[in-house]
Short mmCIF file of C-alpha atoms in Angstrom, two decimals:
data_model
loop_
_atom_site.label_atom_id
_atom_site.label_comp_id
_atom_site.label_asym_id
_atom_site.label_seq_id
_atom_site.Cartn_x
_atom_site.Cartn_y
_atom_site.Cartn_z
CA UNK A 117 36.86 18.94 15.55
CA UNK A 118 35.20 22.15 14.44
CA UNK A 119 34.83 24.65 17.29
CA UNK A 120 31.95 27.08 17.50
CA UNK A 121 31.89 30.45 19.27
CA UNK A 122 29.02 32.86 19.84
CA UNK A 123 28.85 36.51 20.74
CA UNK A 124 27.70 38.06 22.88
CA UNK A 125 27.24 35.52 25.66
CA UNK A 126 24.47 37.64 27.14
CA UNK A 127 22.37 40.30 25.50
CA UNK A 128 19.98 42.64 27.27
CA UNK A 129 17.25 44.05 25.07
CA UNK A 130 13.74 45.50 25.13
CA UNK A 131 10.58 44.39 23.38
CA UNK A 132 10.63 45.76 19.87
CA UNK A 133 14.43 45.87 19.61
CA UNK A 134 16.31 44.42 16.67
CA UNK A 135 18.67 41.76 18.00
CA UNK A 136 21.66 40.18 16.29
CA UNK A 137 23.67 37.19 17.52
CA UNK A 138 26.90 36.10 15.87
CA UNK A 139 28.24 32.56 15.54
CA UNK A 140 31.68 31.71 14.23
CA UNK A 141 33.15 28.37 13.17
CA UNK A 142 36.83 27.47 13.48
CA UNK A 143 36.85 26.40 9.84
CA UNK A 144 34.52 26.72 6.90
CA UNK A 145 31.23 24.88 7.27
CA UNK A 146 29.69 26.23 4.06
CA UNK A 147 26.04 26.86 5.03
CA UNK A 148 25.68 23.86 7.34
CA UNK A 149 24.55 25.82 10.35
CA UNK A 150 21.41 25.65 12.47
CA UNK A 151 19.98 27.89 15.19
CA UNK A 152 17.98 26.72 18.21
CA UNK A 153 16.01 28.50 20.89
CA UNK A 154 15.84 27.10 24.41
CA UNK A 155 13.73 28.27 27.32
CA UNK A 156 14.45 27.27 30.93
CA UNK A 157 13.46 23.70 31.70
CA UNK A 158 12.50 22.99 28.11
CA UNK A 159 14.08 21.13 25.21
CA UNK A 160 15.61 23.21 22.42
CA UNK A 161 13.53 24.20 19.40
CA UNK A 162 14.94 24.30 15.88
CA UNK A 163 14.52 27.76 14.32
CA UNK A 164 16.75 27.88 11.27
CA UNK A 165 18.71 25.35 9.24
CA UNK A 166 21.17 25.64 6.37
CA UNK A 167 22.12 29.07 7.72
CA UNK A 168 19.05 30.90 6.45
CA UNK A 169 16.13 28.50 5.98
CA UNK A 170 13.29 29.09 8.42
CA UNK A 171 11.86 25.97 10.00
CA UNK A 172 8.12 25.55 9.46
CA UNK A 173 6.02 27.45 11.99
CA UNK A 174 8.82 29.76 13.13
CA UNK A 175 7.83 33.45 13.02
CA UNK A 176 9.25 35.47 10.17
CA UNK A 177 10.86 37.95 12.57
CA UNK A 178 13.64 35.35 12.89
CA UNK A 179 16.20 35.26 10.10
CA UNK A 180 19.64 33.82 9.57
CA UNK A 181 22.49 34.67 7.29
CA UNK A 182 26.12 33.89 6.60
CA UNK A 183 28.31 31.21 5.13
CA UNK A 184 31.79 29.85 5.57
CA UNK A 185 32.82 30.74 9.10
CA UNK A 186 30.59 33.65 10.16
CA UNK A 187 26.85 33.56 10.71
CA UNK A 188 24.18 35.72 12.27
CA UNK A 189 20.76 35.20 13.77
CA UNK A 190 18.57 38.29 13.69
CA UNK A 191 15.29 38.90 15.48
CA UNK A 192 13.78 41.89 13.71
CA UNK A 193 11.47 43.00 16.52
CA UNK A 194 11.95 41.23 19.84
CA UNK A 195 8.77 39.85 21.36
CA UNK A 196 8.15 38.78 24.99
CA UNK A 197 8.19 35.13 23.93
CA UNK A 198 11.71 35.52 22.49
CA UNK A 199 13.54 35.92 25.79
CA UNK A 200 15.52 32.70 25.82
CA UNK A 201 18.95 31.23 25.11
CA UNK A 202 20.00 30.75 21.50
CA UNK A 203 22.48 28.15 20.27
CA UNK A 204 24.10 27.67 16.90
CA UNK A 205 25.05 24.17 15.74
CA UNK A 206 27.26 23.11 12.86
CA UNK A 207 26.57 19.99 10.89
CA UNK A 208 29.25 20.18 8.21
CA UNK A 209 31.27 17.35 9.64
CA UNK A 210 29.02 14.50 10.64
CA UNK A 211 30.75 13.99 13.93
CA UNK A 212 30.27 15.93 15.98
CA UNK A 213 27.26 18.14 15.45
CA UNK A 214 28.95 20.82 17.56
CA UNK A 215 26.90 23.40 19.43
CA UNK A 216 28.03 26.91 20.19
CA UNK A 217 28.16 28.00 23.86
CA UNK A 218 24.87 29.90 23.68
CA UNK A 219 23.64 33.49 23.88
CA UNK A 220 21.15 34.43 26.56
CA UNK A 221 18.70 37.16 25.58
CA UNK A 222 17.22 38.79 28.64
CA UNK A 223 15.09 41.78 29.46
CA UNK A 224 16.82 45.14 29.72
CA UNK B 123 2.32 12.67 16.36
CA UNK B 124 5.98 12.09 17.12
CA UNK B 125 6.59 11.21 20.76
CA UNK B 126 9.84 10.41 22.51
CA UNK B 127 9.43 9.20 26.09
CA UNK B 128 12.58 8.84 28.15
CA UNK B 129 13.22 6.83 31.27
CA UNK B 130 13.19 8.42 34.69
CA UNK B 131 15.80 10.23 36.70
CA UNK B 132 18.82 8.31 37.94
CA UNK B 133 21.29 8.76 40.79
CA UNK B 134 24.60 7.00 40.35
CA UNK B 135 27.88 6.78 42.20
CA UNK B 136 31.16 7.76 40.58
CA UNK B 137 32.56 4.93 38.49
CA UNK B 138 29.15 3.39 37.83
CA UNK B 139 27.28 3.21 34.52
CA UNK B 140 23.88 4.53 33.53
CA UNK B 141 21.58 3.43 30.73
CA UNK B 142 18.90 5.84 29.56
CA UNK B 143 16.09 4.72 27.29
CA UNK B 144 14.05 6.65 24.74
CA UNK B 145 10.87 5.05 23.43
CA UNK B 146 9.64 6.42 20.11
CA UNK B 147 6.14 6.44 18.69
CA UNK B 148 4.12 8.16 16.01
CA UNK B 149 6.47 7.48 13.09
CA UNK B 150 8.47 4.74 11.40
CA UNK B 151 11.23 4.11 13.94
CA UNK B 152 13.85 2.93 11.45
CA UNK B 153 13.45 5.90 9.11
CA UNK B 154 15.06 8.62 11.23
CA UNK B 155 18.37 8.97 13.03
CA UNK B 156 18.36 9.60 16.77
CA UNK B 157 20.72 12.02 18.53
CA UNK B 158 21.75 12.17 22.16
CA UNK B 159 22.48 15.59 23.63
CA UNK B 160 23.22 16.48 27.23
CA UNK B 161 23.08 19.67 29.28
CA UNK B 162 24.81 20.09 32.61
CA UNK B 163 23.07 22.32 35.16
CA UNK B 164 23.23 25.93 34.02
CA UNK B 165 25.42 25.00 31.06
CA UNK B 166 25.06 24.72 27.31
CA UNK B 167 24.12 21.89 25.00
CA UNK B 168 26.62 19.13 24.29
CA UNK B 169 26.15 16.72 21.40
CA UNK B 170 27.10 13.16 22.36
CA UNK B 171 26.39 11.07 19.32
CA UNK B 172 23.93 9.64 16.84
CA UNK B 173 22.49 6.24 15.99
CA UNK B 174 20.85 4.97 12.85
CA UNK B 175 17.97 2.82 14.14
CA UNK B 176 17.78 1.01 10.82
CA UNK B 177 21.15 -0.72 10.90
CA UNK B 178 22.36 0.29 14.35
CA UNK B 179 25.41 2.22 13.11
CA UNK B 180 26.66 4.91 15.43
CA UNK B 181 28.89 7.96 15.50
CA UNK B 182 30.10 9.39 18.78
CA UNK B 183 31.64 12.71 19.74
CA UNK B 184 35.33 12.19 20.36
CA UNK B 185 34.95 13.32 23.95
CA UNK B 186 32.76 10.31 24.73
CA UNK B 187 34.51 7.66 22.62
CA UNK B 188 35.12 4.59 24.73
CA UNK B 189 32.60 5.59 27.41
CA UNK B 190 29.33 5.82 25.53
CA UNK B 191 27.34 3.13 23.76
CA UNK B 192 24.18 3.77 21.80
CA UNK B 193 21.94 0.87 20.86
CA UNK B 194 18.44 0.28 19.64
CA UNK B 195 15.69 -2.31 19.86
CA UNK B 196 13.53 -2.19 16.76
CA UNK B 197 10.95 -4.53 18.30
CA UNK B 198 10.08 -1.90 20.90
CA UNK B 199 11.10 1.24 18.95
CA UNK B 200 13.49 2.16 21.71
CA UNK B 201 16.98 3.59 21.64
CA UNK B 202 19.38 3.43 24.55
CA UNK B 203 22.36 5.47 25.65
CA UNK B 204 24.76 3.93 28.13
CA UNK B 205 27.50 6.01 29.71
CA UNK B 206 30.15 4.30 31.80
CA UNK B 207 32.82 5.37 34.29
CA UNK B 208 30.60 8.15 35.51
CA UNK B 209 32.09 11.18 37.23
CA UNK B 210 30.51 14.20 38.85
CA UNK B 211 30.92 16.19 35.65
CA UNK B 212 28.48 13.81 33.95
CA UNK B 213 25.64 15.17 36.07
CA UNK B 214 23.29 16.53 33.43
CA UNK B 215 19.96 16.26 31.69
CA UNK B 216 20.27 13.79 28.84
CA UNK B 217 18.01 14.23 25.82
CA UNK B 218 17.23 11.99 22.90
CA UNK B 219 16.23 13.87 19.78
CA UNK B 220 14.91 12.49 16.52
CA UNK B 221 16.37 13.88 13.35
CA UNK B 222 14.28 16.14 11.21
CA UNK B 223 15.46 18.49 8.47
CA UNK B 224 18.99 17.73 7.29
CA UNK B 225 19.43 15.11 10.01
CA UNK B 226 19.28 17.83 12.67
CA UNK B 227 17.71 17.14 16.07
CA UNK B 228 14.13 18.29 15.66
CA UNK B 229 11.84 16.29 17.98
CA UNK B 230 13.09 16.00 21.54
CA UNK B 231 12.37 13.76 24.48
CA UNK B 232 11.50 15.25 27.85
CA UNK B 233 15.02 14.74 29.16
CA UNK B 234 16.41 12.46 31.85
CA UNK B 235 18.32 13.89 34.80
CA UNK B 236 21.35 11.82 35.72
CA UNK B 237 23.01 12.80 38.98
CA UNK B 238 26.44 11.44 39.81
CA UNK B 239 27.24 11.77 43.48
CA UNK B 240 29.02 9.79 46.15
#
């Protein structure tokens, strides 16, 4: 199975900061990577698919990049609504759709 | 609008089985795959498997092979996830999630808390 890692596990930032989260795959997944945002007690929300495609309705301050084994999620200017946990998910191999361990973005 | 309504919370003893349902509405049930994802308390997301409601074919994460069964009932637009031989580590919120872009989970149910305790 493909293993996913994320760094950092926790990130403390202030409103207006530029934030970058890294996701790595144990083998090449081309661009088959998605990013989700999850808030406490809520289901995850799809933000980005195919590494860099923004899901409809997602603010443009979110962007994704990368291919192969290394990917990044960037929030260009952190907003109060963005404090949450972020997960990457690979979907290169159909089984499983492995999630990364998550990165919690909290208030500095 | 797409709605996924899951069954209520369950408390089970170790060794028992649990069957969680997910009733879909607002779209053509057989046109979209359905995922099951779980989240233990304070932990991350764990993908369990996927079912094609059209033909009933399934694909399970290796970790759950032999313990999980996903089925569907097209007459009621409902998918089911049954997990057997429960242990305390299976205590989690279980989500169904309909595929969206690129077969990714996009529309989520409200989650079902399954507690395994003696």
